[in-house]
């Protein structure tokens, strides 16, 4: 058993849950201590909540405010559902599409959603994200926010991970490839076909990745994605990226 934080109606409450075995896209955080995993969840959630709040404040300040649709969020690699369900708890009009390639993780997210009575606002899919995923993921139309804590460990760093981590996690759940960006690149290549104009991607990454991601985006201008902000973790390391789709 381990502790995963999930939302109540407004406050975050603590639940004891079975860990999903080898959740491919959400297990990179397993390389972190429990406190850091919890900080990661809080930071990703708070960044999205803050961005949505700023969008609504900006709209309300217009002379003729336009109706703002309820936000649609996609989490890639939902694991136990902690991030997806926290967002539903914080953003009461939001809807979430949560995917994971591991069936056990999908089942656990569904169980937690039902336990918290959030199942009406979440669509959970057993799905391996790929460049051809767009049609399956647009069940509620274009997406406002994509969030993911993907595998981002550089392949050369895998051997230096603690033995406990290597025994506890599927290597594929941690290994981000030679540059740690195997899944990150897939998410970013897919994002323009999913996001609304000015929609955002929020990612947890290795501290070496911000410059690498920015260079990769500049080399792929057709994606119309820009690195808007880099946020530090509680250790002061650049850890979270906010990437935004430009309007055509």
XYZ file of N, CA and C in Angstrom:
744
model
N 0.845 -1.190 0.000
C 0.000 0.000 0.000
C 0.883 1.245 0.000
N 0.382 2.310 -0.646
C 1.090 3.573 -0.564
C 0.068 4.689 -0.622
N 0.510 5.866 -0.297
C -0.415 6.978 -0.129
C -0.507 7.785 -1.414
N -1.709 7.955 -1.942
C -1.954 8.792 -3.103
C -2.973 9.842 -2.710
N -2.746 11.057 -3.119
C -3.643 12.141 -2.755
C -4.698 12.292 -3.833
N -5.957 12.301 -3.434
C -7.062 12.508 -4.351
C -7.986 13.558 -3.773
N -8.833 14.177 -4.626
C -9.617 15.302 -4.164
C -10.910 14.912 -3.487
N -11.354 15.768 -2.577
C -12.733 15.754 -2.143
C -13.457 16.774 -2.989
N -14.586 17.292 -2.542
C -15.319 18.250 -3.353
C -14.524 19.537 -3.546
N -13.838 19.999 -2.480
C -13.009 21.192 -2.602
C -11.629 20.977 -2.008
N -11.551 20.203 -0.940
C -10.275 19.990 -0.273
C -9.644 18.695 -0.735
N -8.328 18.636 -0.636
C -7.612 17.429 -1.017
C -7.536 16.518 0.191
N -7.997 15.285 0.016
C -7.963 14.319 1.105
C -7.034 13.179 0.739
N -6.621 12.426 1.721
C -5.634 11.378 1.537
C -6.308 10.015 1.540
N -5.996 9.210 0.541
C -6.566 7.881 0.431
C -5.452 6.844 0.386
N -5.741 5.654 0.899
C -4.808 4.547 0.783
C -5.230 3.698 -0.412
N -4.345 3.589 -1.385
C -4.677 2.896 -2.624
C -3.590 1.901 -2.979
N -3.980 0.848 -3.686
C -2.982 -0.042 -4.267
C -2.292 0.674 -5.407
N -0.997 0.552 -5.486
C -0.259 1.156 -6.591
C -0.508 0.379 -7.863
N -0.833 1.053 -8.988
C -0.999 0.339 -10.243
C 0.339 -0.206 -10.715
N 0.431 -1.473 -11.103
C 1.713 -2.011 -11.549
C 2.140 -1.398 -12.864
N 3.291 -0.745 -12.864
C 3.958 -0.298 -14.075
C 3.088 0.595 -14.946
N 2.628 1.695 -14.406
C 1.916 2.687 -15.212
C 2.938 3.425 -16.058
N 2.917 3.178 -17.353
C 4.026 3.562 -18.211
C 4.280 5.049 -18.232
N 3.246 5.878 -18.307
C 3.485 7.294 -18.493
C 3.471 8.075 -17.204
N 3.065 7.479 -16.103
C 2.992 8.270 -14.881
C 3.994 7.811 -13.838
N 4.854 6.884 -14.171
C 5.723 6.316 -13.157
C 7.093 6.958 -13.079
N 7.365 7.929 -13.944
C 8.667 8.589 -13.824
C 8.827 9.201 -12.457
N 7.729 9.639 -11.880
C 7.800 10.236 -10.541
C 8.136 9.208 -9.485
N 8.054 7.931 -9.824
C 8.394 6.908 -8.841
C 9.866 6.954 -8.485
N 10.652 7.624 -9.325
C 12.068 7.801 -9.002
C 12.268 8.851 -7.923
N 11.188 9.545 -7.539
C 11.268 10.574 -6.523
C 10.775 10.043 -5.184
N 11.223 10.614 -4.088
C 10.655 10.267 -2.787
C 9.178 10.631 -2.752
N 8.454 10.060 -1.781
C 7.010 10.281 -1.703
C 6.673 11.754 -1.594
N 7.439 12.500 -0.799
C 7.152 13.929 -0.638
C 7.280 14.668 -1.956
N 8.260 14.269 -2.761
C 8.449 14.939 -4.050
C 7.336 14.561 -5.014
N 6.865 13.304 -4.962
C 5.733 12.920 -5.802
C 4.521 13.779 -5.477
N 4.264 13.972 -4.185
C 3.123 14.781 -3.774
C 3.294 16.227 -4.212
N 4.510 16.768 -4.104
C 4.770 18.134 -4.560
C 4.555 18.243 -6.055
N 4.961 17.200 -6.804
C 4.749 17.181 -8.244
C 3.275 17.268 -8.567
N 2.468 16.469 -7.885
C 1.030 16.474 -8.152
C 0.439 17.846 -7.866
N 0.824 18.412 -6.728
C 0.288 19.712 -6.367
C 0.708 20.770 -7.366
N 1.977 20.728 -7.820
C 2.446 21.750 -8.737
C 1.745 21.666 -10.085
N 1.614 20.486 -10.644
C 0.942 20.346 -11.928
C -0.510 20.789 -11.835
N -1.185 20.393 -10.773
C -2.579 20.789 -10.593
C -2.688 22.298 -10.420
N -1.860 22.871 -9.557
C -1.964 24.303 -9.284
C -1.629 25.143 -10.510
N -0.702 24.684 -11.341
C -0.366 25.427 -12.559
C -1.553 25.485 -13.509
N -2.261 24.376 -13.649
C -3.422 24.356 -14.543
C -4.563 25.182 -13.966
N -4.813 25.060 -12.673
C -5.871 25.847 -12.031
C -5.581 27.340 -12.181
N -4.337 27.729 -11.983
C -3.967 29.141 -12.100
C -4.139 29.642 -13.527
N -3.734 28.843 -14.509
C -3.867 29.258 -15.905
C -5.334 29.424 -16.290
N -6.185 28.501 -15.866
C -7.617 28.609 -16.170
C -8.211 29.844 -15.490
N -7.809 30.103 -14.252
C -8.309 31.282 -13.534
C -7.906 32.568 -14.244
N -6.682 32.634 -14.736
C -6.214 33.823 -15.439
C -6.981 34.027 -16.740
N -7.275 32.948 -17.437
C -8.044 33.054 -18.680
C -9.430 33.621 -18.408
N -10.066 33.153 -17.336
C -11.420 33.619 -17.026
C -11.406 35.068 -16.524
N -10.381 35.443 -15.762
C -10.278 36.828 -15.308
C -10.070 37.763 -16.498
N -9.247 37.339 -17.438
C -9.005 38.153 -18.624
C -10.296 38.332 -19.417
N -11.064 37.268 -19.548
C -12.318 37.340 -20.295
C -13.338 38.234 -19.586
N -13.410 38.129 -18.258
C -14.387 38.918 -17.508
C -14.066 40.403 -17.552
N -12.815 40.744 -17.847
C -12.420 42.141 -17.922
C -12.717 42.791 -19.260
N -13.191 42.016 -20.234
C -13.526 42.572 -21.537
C -14.805 43.395 -21.457
N -14.925 44.358 -22.366
C -16.160 45.151 -22.420
C -17.366 44.277 -22.718
N -17.146 43.284 -23.570
C -18.219 42.354 -23.922
C -17.708 40.931 -23.714
N -17.735 40.453 -22.476
C -17.242 39.095 -22.199
C -17.973 38.056 -23.045
N -17.229 37.057 -23.493
C -17.828 35.979 -24.282
C -17.978 34.759 -23.384
N -18.951 33.908 -23.664
C -19.110 32.694 -22.861
C -17.847 31.840 -22.934
N -17.383 31.377 -21.786
C -16.182 30.536 -21.727
C -16.617 29.101 -21.478
N -16.351 28.193 -22.427
C -16.768 26.798 -22.229
C -16.075 26.186 -21.011
N -16.707 25.200 -20.425
C -16.071 24.478 -19.326
C -14.830 23.761 -19.856
N -13.731 23.815 -19.124
C -12.479 23.280 -19.648
C -12.480 21.760 -19.788
N -11.834 21.313 -20.857
C -11.607 19.897 -21.107
C -10.113 19.633 -20.949
N -9.767 18.632 -20.147
C -8.377 18.331 -19.803
C -8.059 16.902 -20.213
N -6.890 16.689 -20.761
C -6.394 15.352 -21.086
C -5.178 15.054 -20.220
N -5.249 13.957 -19.458
C -4.049 13.497 -18.762
C -3.519 12.260 -19.465
N -2.266 12.325 -19.863
C -1.606 11.203 -20.532
C -0.759 10.480 -19.498
N -1.176 9.260 -19.149
C -0.521 8.474 -18.112
C -1.151 8.749 -16.765
N -2.378 8.287 -16.582
C -3.141 8.692 -15.389
C -2.743 7.941 -14.128
N -2.070 6.779 -14.245
C -1.668 6.047 -13.047
C -2.868 5.728 -12.181
N -2.888 6.203 -10.944
C -4.003 5.979 -10.031
C -5.102 7.013 -10.200
N -4.865 8.030 -11.032
C -5.844 9.084 -11.234
C -5.665 10.279 -10.323
N -4.575 10.344 -9.577
C -4.404 11.405 -8.583
C -4.483 12.800 -9.199
N -3.778 13.033 -10.306
C -3.789 14.359 -10.924
C -5.145 14.640 -11.551
N -5.658 13.690 -12.338
C -6.940 13.891 -13.014
C -8.054 14.173 -12.022
N -8.118 13.412 -10.949
C -9.194 13.563 -9.973
C -9.014 14.815 -9.135
N -7.775 15.201 -8.876
C -7.530 16.461 -8.177
C -8.020 17.639 -9.009
N -7.788 17.580 -10.314
C -8.258 18.658 -11.192
C -9.780 18.729 -11.200
N -10.436 17.585 -11.226
C -11.897 17.583 -11.174
C -12.391 18.168 -9.857
N -11.665 17.908 -8.767
C -12.046 18.434 -7.474
C -11.815 19.930 -7.351
N -10.785 20.441 -8.009
C -10.463 21.869 -7.933
C -11.245 22.695 -8.955
N -11.505 22.104 -10.124
C -12.187 22.817 -11.211
C -13.536 22.136 -11.416
N -14.532 22.639 -10.726
C -15.779 21.894 -10.566
C -16.608 21.795 -11.838
N -16.297 22.603 -12.844
C -17.024 22.519 -14.113
C -16.198 21.824 -15.200
N -15.049 21.311 -14.848
C -14.166 20.703 -15.840
C -14.556 19.267 -16.145
N -14.038 18.779 -17.270
C -14.143 17.369 -17.629
C -12.746 16.882 -17.997
N -12.466 15.616 -17.691
C -11.130 15.071 -17.904
C -11.201 13.793 -18.719
N -10.288 13.675 -19.672
C -10.029 12.415 -20.370
C -8.717 11.901 -19.813
N -8.723 10.704 -19.246
C -7.532 10.135 -18.608
C -7.159 8.851 -19.327
N -5.910 8.744 -19.773
C -5.484 7.545 -20.493
C -4.229 6.965 -19.857
N -4.086 5.670 -20.007
C -2.877 4.971 -19.583
C -2.776 3.693 -20.408
N -1.570 3.279 -20.722
C -1.409 2.062 -21.521
C -1.525 0.804 -20.682
N -1.502 0.950 -19.350
C -1.610 -0.205 -18.472
C -3.056 -0.353 -17.969
N -3.628 -1.512 -18.202
C -5.021 -1.748 -17.846
C -5.249 -1.630 -16.343
N -4.276 -2.069 -15.540
C -4.420 -1.983 -14.087
C -4.546 -0.532 -13.640
N -3.789 0.372 -14.267
C -3.871 1.789 -13.916
C -5.231 2.359 -14.294
N -5.723 1.980 -15.454
C -7.037 2.448 -15.902
C -8.128 1.973 -14.938
N -8.048 0.718 -14.544
C -9.045 0.173 -13.616
C -9.000 0.909 -12.281
N -7.800 1.237 -11.810
C -7.659 1.912 -10.526
C -8.185 3.344 -10.597
N -7.897 4.033 -11.698
C -8.441 5.378 -11.874
C -9.962 5.343 -11.888
N -10.520 4.368 -12.581
C -11.990 4.243 -12.628
C -12.559 3.970 -11.237
N -11.894 3.102 -10.479
C -12.344 2.786 -9.117
C -12.307 4.025 -8.230
N -11.222 4.804 -8.327
C -11.106 6.008 -7.512
C -12.127 7.067 -7.909
N -12.390 7.188 -9.209
C -13.397 8.152 -9.675
C -14.774 7.805 -9.122
N -15.093 6.519 -9.122
C -16.387 6.094 -8.590
C -16.457 6.309 -7.084
N -15.364 6.038 -6.398
C -15.321 6.217 -4.951
C -15.560 7.670 -4.575
N -15.028 8.583 -5.401
C -15.164 10.014 -5.136
C -16.370 10.632 -5.843
N -17.156 9.780 -6.501
C -18.368 10.212 -7.207
C -18.058 11.276 -8.264
N -16.961 11.052 -8.986
C -16.551 11.943 -10.066
C -16.648 11.277 -11.435
N -17.229 10.090 -11.496
C -17.210 9.290 -12.718
C -17.971 9.920 -13.879
N -18.904 10.839 -13.581
C -19.686 11.462 -14.658
C -18.871 12.499 -15.429
N -17.765 12.941 -14.853
C -16.975 14.000 -15.502
C -15.608 13.517 -15.977
N -15.403 12.211 -15.991
C -14.117 11.674 -16.451
C -14.352 10.536 -17.433
N -13.599 10.579 -18.523
C -13.637 9.526 -19.541
C -12.279 8.829 -19.494
N -12.262 7.567 -19.124
C -11.012 6.845 -18.870
C -10.795 5.827 -19.978
N -9.610 5.858 -20.587
C -9.308 4.997 -21.724
C -8.045 4.182 -21.475
N -8.108 2.903 -21.840
C -6.919 2.056 -21.908
C -6.310 2.286 -23.282
N -5.260 3.107 -23.331
C -4.791 3.595 -24.626
C -3.311 3.938 -24.547
N -2.563 3.562 -25.565
C -1.144 3.892 -25.685
C -1.030 5.081 -26.623
N -0.660 6.229 -26.105
C -0.649 7.438 -26.916
C 0.323 7.286 -28.082
N -0.094 7.785 -29.240
C 0.729 7.716 -30.443
C 0.364 8.896 -31.337
N 1.092 9.025 -32.452
C 0.832 10.138 -33.358
C -0.560 10.061 -33.978
N -1.182 8.895 -33.960
C -2.500 8.710 -34.580
C -3.624 8.663 -33.553
N -3.391 9.223 -32.375
C -4.342 9.107 -31.276
C -5.465 10.132 -31.296
N -5.382 11.141 -32.126
C -6.256 12.304 -31.990
C -7.737 11.939 -31.997
N -8.161 11.128 -32.945
C -9.594 10.847 -33.076
C -10.164 10.237 -31.810
N -9.435 9.315 -31.180
C -9.929 8.650 -29.964
C -10.000 9.596 -28.770
N -9.235 10.679 -28.790
C -9.106 11.544 -27.626
C -9.957 12.808 -27.704
N -10.652 13.015 -28.803
C -11.469 14.208 -28.967
C -12.941 13.918 -28.685
N -13.195 13.101 -27.676
C -14.570 12.686 -27.362
C -15.421 13.866 -26.907
N -14.800 14.920 -26.341
C -15.516 16.122 -25.914
C -15.047 17.348 -26.705
N -14.520 17.107 -27.898
C -14.061 18.212 -28.720
C -12.645 18.645 -28.370
N -12.204 19.762 -28.948
C -10.836 20.247 -28.707
C -10.556 20.449 -27.227
N -9.287 20.287 -26.867
C -8.855 20.222 -25.467
C -8.214 21.541 -25.032
N -8.501 21.926 -23.791
C -7.914 23.140 -23.221
C -6.528 22.892 -22.646
N -6.360 21.776 -21.930
C -5.095 21.487 -21.250
C -4.715 20.018 -21.425
N -3.450 19.782 -21.739
C -2.857 18.448 -21.693
C -1.864 18.442 -20.541
N -1.922 17.420 -19.702
C -0.994 17.318 -18.578
C -0.400 15.917 -18.573
N 0.893 15.832 -18.281
C 1.537 14.521 -18.232
C 2.807 14.577 -17.393
N 3.052 13.486 -16.702
C 4.310 13.242 -16.007
C 4.902 12.006 -16.679
N 5.495 12.182 -17.869
C 5.913 11.044 -18.686
C 7.240 10.451 -18.230
N 7.625 9.304 -18.794
C 8.990 8.810 -18.550
C 9.988 9.824 -19.106
N 10.886 10.319 -18.271
C 11.838 11.310 -18.770
C 13.277 11.023 -18.331
N 13.544 9.869 -17.732
C 14.912 9.536 -17.333
C 15.742 9.238 -18.583
N 16.901 9.860 -18.689
C 17.811 9.567 -19.800
C 18.235 8.100 -19.704
N 18.297 7.441 -20.848
C 18.624 6.009 -20.836
C 19.959 5.749 -20.135
N 20.934 6.632 -20.350
C 22.251 6.417 -19.744
C 22.212 6.554 -18.223
N 21.161 7.181 -17.702
C 21.034 7.361 -16.257
C 20.303 6.211 -15.576
N 19.746 5.312 -16.362
C 18.947 4.232 -15.776
C 19.779 3.371 -14.833
N 21.012 3.103 -15.206
C 21.852 2.226 -14.401
C 22.210 2.820 -13.049
N 22.113 4.151 -12.927
C 22.486 4.806 -11.678
C 21.299 5.009 -10.740
N 20.092 4.587 -11.146
C 18.939 4.691 -10.258
C 19.097 3.721 -9.091
N 18.492 4.056 -7.977
C 18.560 3.184 -6.808
C 18.014 1.804 -7.144
N 18.632 0.796 -6.566
C 18.198 -0.585 -6.812
C 16.742 -0.784 -6.424
N 16.315 -0.113 -5.369
C 14.922 -0.240 -4.918
C 13.953 0.225 -6.002
N 14.329 1.299 -6.689
C 13.486 1.830 -7.755
C 13.436 0.858 -8.920
N 14.595 0.307 -9.287
C 14.650 -0.614 -10.417
C 13.852 -1.882 -10.144
N 13.802 -2.298 -8.882
C 13.014 -3.483 -8.528
C 11.524 -3.161 -8.472
N 11.214 -1.917 -8.123
C 9.831 -1.524 -7.850
C 9.066 -1.157 -9.119
N 9.777 -0.636 -10.122
C 9.123 -0.104 -11.310
C 9.554 -0.836 -12.574
N 8.635 -0.896 -13.516
C 8.937 -1.357 -14.859
C 9.912 -0.357 -15.493
N 10.997 -0.832 -16.076
C 11.987 0.075 -16.651
C 11.390 0.962 -17.730
N 10.421 0.434 -18.471
C 9.791 1.208 -19.526
C 8.993 2.375 -18.952
N 8.625 2.273 -17.676
C 7.876 3.340 -17.021
C 8.781 4.503 -16.627
N 10.080 4.321 -16.719
C 11.045 5.342 -16.321
C 11.894 5.832 -17.486
N 12.230 4.924 -18.389
C 13.204 5.187 -19.445
C 12.598 6.062 -20.535
N 13.120 7.284 -20.655
C 12.641 8.203 -21.683
C 13.438 8.146 -22.969
N 14.289 7.140 -23.116
C 15.103 7.035 -24.321
C 16.418 7.765 -24.176
N 17.173 7.812 -25.245
C 18.519 8.373 -25.196
C 18.538 9.798 -24.661
N 17.563 10.604 -25.055
C 17.530 12.004 -24.625
C 16.445 12.262 -23.578
N 15.808 11.195 -23.096
C 14.749 11.349 -22.114
C 13.467 11.939 -22.671
N 13.372 12.082 -23.998
C 12.253 12.799 -24.601
C 11.407 11.934 -25.528
N 11.532 10.623 -25.413
C 10.798 9.736 -26.327
C 9.297 10.002 -26.267
N 8.710 9.966 -25.090
C 7.267 10.190 -24.946
C 6.941 11.675 -25.018
N 7.831 12.525 -24.507
C 7.613 13.968 -24.580
C 7.419 14.407 -26.025
N 8.259 13.927 -26.937
C 8.144 14.291 -28.351
C 6.821 13.813 -28.939
N 6.387 12.620 -28.555
C 5.110 12.111 -29.048
C 3.962 13.008 -28.587
N 3.989 13.388 -27.317
C 2.935 14.265 -26.782
C 2.921 15.597 -27.518
N 4.090 16.190 -27.718
C 4.155 17.495 -28.363
C 3.765 17.423 -29.835
N 4.119 16.346 -30.515
C 3.731 16.199 -31.915
C 2.226 16.019 -32.057
N 1.609 15.404 -31.075
C 0.169 15.156 -31.100
C -0.627 16.382 -30.645
N -0.045 17.196 -29.792
C -0.771 18.288 -29.135
C -1.500 19.238 -30.098
N -0.884 19.686 -31.199
C -1.589 20.654 -32.050
C -2.906 20.142 -32.616
N -3.030 18.849 -32.825
C -4.269 18.292 -33.365
C -5.332 18.102 -32.295
N -4.958 18.299 -31.024
C -5.890 18.121 -29.912
C -6.299 19.446 -29.267
N -5.377 20.387 -29.183
C -5.593 21.604 -28.405
C -6.419 22.638 -29.157
N -7.185 23.401 -28.383
C -7.773 24.628 -28.889
C -6.654 25.641 -29.138
N -6.939 26.670 -29.937
C -5.981 27.762 -30.054
C -5.737 28.347 -28.666
N -4.488 28.578 -28.348
C -4.037 29.064 -27.034
C -4.168 28.010 -25.947
N -4.479 26.759 -26.312
C -4.471 25.677 -25.339
C -3.056 25.387 -24.869
N -2.939 24.663 -23.756
C -1.639 24.500 -23.103
C -1.311 23.044 -22.812
N -0.005 22.768 -22.793
C 0.546 21.488 -22.349
C 1.378 21.761 -21.099
N 1.150 20.977 -20.048
C 1.960 21.066 -18.835
C 2.657 19.732 -18.627
N 3.986 19.763 -18.536
C 4.790 18.548 -18.426
C 5.745 18.637 -17.245
N 5.952 17.509 -16.577
C 7.099 17.374 -15.687
C 8.240 16.799 -16.503
N 9.450 17.344 -16.328
C 10.595 16.924 -17.133
C 11.853 16.877 -16.270
N 12.908 16.353 -16.843
C 14.235 16.403 -16.228
C 14.740 17.847 -16.284
N 15.513 18.289 -15.296
C 16.019 19.668 -15.313
C 16.844 20.024 -16.549
N 17.356 19.019 -17.255
C 18.103 19.293 -18.489
C 17.192 19.515 -19.690
N 15.914 19.245 -19.552
C 15.018 19.247 -20.700
C 14.523 20.608 -21.181
N 14.357 21.620 -20.332
C 13.775 22.865 -20.858
C 14.456 23.397 -22.110
N 15.780 23.509 -22.110
C 16.473 23.994 -23.305
C 16.306 23.030 -24.465
N 16.345 21.732 -24.185
C 16.203 20.732 -25.240
C 14.818 20.802 -25.877
N 13.798 20.952 -25.033
C 12.429 21.050 -25.550
C 12.275 22.326 -26.376
N 12.801 23.430 -25.879
C 12.680 24.687 -26.628
C 13.366 24.578 -27.987
N 14.541 23.977 -28.027
C 15.245 23.796 -29.309
C 14.459 22.891 -30.240
N 13.854 21.840 -29.682
C 13.070 20.907 -30.509
C 11.844 21.611 -31.079
N 11.184 22.429 -30.285
C 10.014 23.166 -30.774
C 10.410 24.161 -31.861
N 11.555 24.822 -31.695
C 12.019 25.764 -32.713
C 12.365 25.054 -34.011
N 12.776 23.786 -33.909
C 13.091 22.995 -35.105
C 11.832 22.440 -35.768
N 10.682 22.573 -35.091
C 9.406 22.100 -35.629
C 8.374 23.221 -35.570
N 8.611 24.308 -36.310
C 7.714 25.476 -36.238
C 6.301 25.173 -36.726
N 6.153 24.130 -37.531
C 4.824 23.769 -38.045
C 3.874 23.342 -36.936
N 4.409 22.981 -35.766
C 3.561 22.570 -34.654
C 2.862 23.762 -33.990
N 3.384 24.955 -34.225
C 2.805 26.173 -33.654
C 2.772 26.118 -32.124
N 3.794 25.523 -31.539
C 3.902 25.440 -30.088
C 5.077 26.287 -29.612
N 4.867 27.001 -28.507
C 5.946 27.798 -27.929
C 6.098 27.437 -26.451
N 7.333 27.481 -25.972
C 7.595 27.288 -24.554
C 7.292 28.606 -23.856
N 6.189 28.623 -23.121
C 5.739 29.871 -22.506
C 6.380 30.116 -21.151
N 6.592 29.043 -20.349
C 7.136 29.255 -19.005
C 7.806 27.988 -18.506
N 8.804 28.186 -17.633
C 9.489 27.105 -16.937
C 9.297 27.345 -15.448
N 8.807 26.344 -14.736
C 8.558 26.474 -13.301
C 9.487 25.528 -12.537
N 9.984 25.992 -11.402
C 10.904 25.197 -10.597
C 10.151 24.319 -9.607
N 10.796 23.208 -9.213
C 10.222 22.348 -8.180
C 10.652 22.858 -6.804
N 10.288 22.105 -5.751
C 10.574 22.595 -4.410
C 12.057 22.559 -4.074
N 12.869 21.921 -4.926
C 14.323 21.948 -4.747
C 14.972 23.066 -5.556
N 14.156 23.841 -6.268
C 14.693 24.935 -7.062
C 15.180 24.525 -8.438
N 14.849 23.305 -8.880
C 15.275 22.833 -10.196
C 14.171 23.072 -11.226
N 14.548 23.429 -12.459
C 13.531 23.607 -13.509
C 12.863 22.259 -13.809
N 11.578 22.150 -13.517
C 10.929 20.837 -13.522
C 9.641 20.789 -14.329
N 8.938 21.919 -14.437
C 7.625 21.910 -15.082
C 7.613 22.882 -16.249
N 7.126 22.405 -17.373
C 7.068 23.235 -18.584
C 5.622 23.582 -18.918
N 5.409 24.831 -19.284
C 4.126 25.277 -19.825
C 4.354 25.616 -21.282
N 3.748 24.824 -22.144
C 3.882 24.980 -23.602
C 2.520 25.340 -24.153
N 2.475 26.330 -25.023
C 1.178 26.842 -25.503
C 1.086 26.783 -27.020
N -0.125 26.465 -27.483
C -0.401 26.468 -28.913
C -0.720 27.878 -29.355
N -0.047 28.348 -30.392
C -0.285 29.688 -30.925
C -1.527 29.686 -31.800
N -2.225 30.805 -31.815
C -3.351 30.974 -32.734
C -2.831 31.111 -34.146
N -3.550 30.569 -35.088
C -3.119 30.650 -36.491
C -3.324 32.080 -37.020
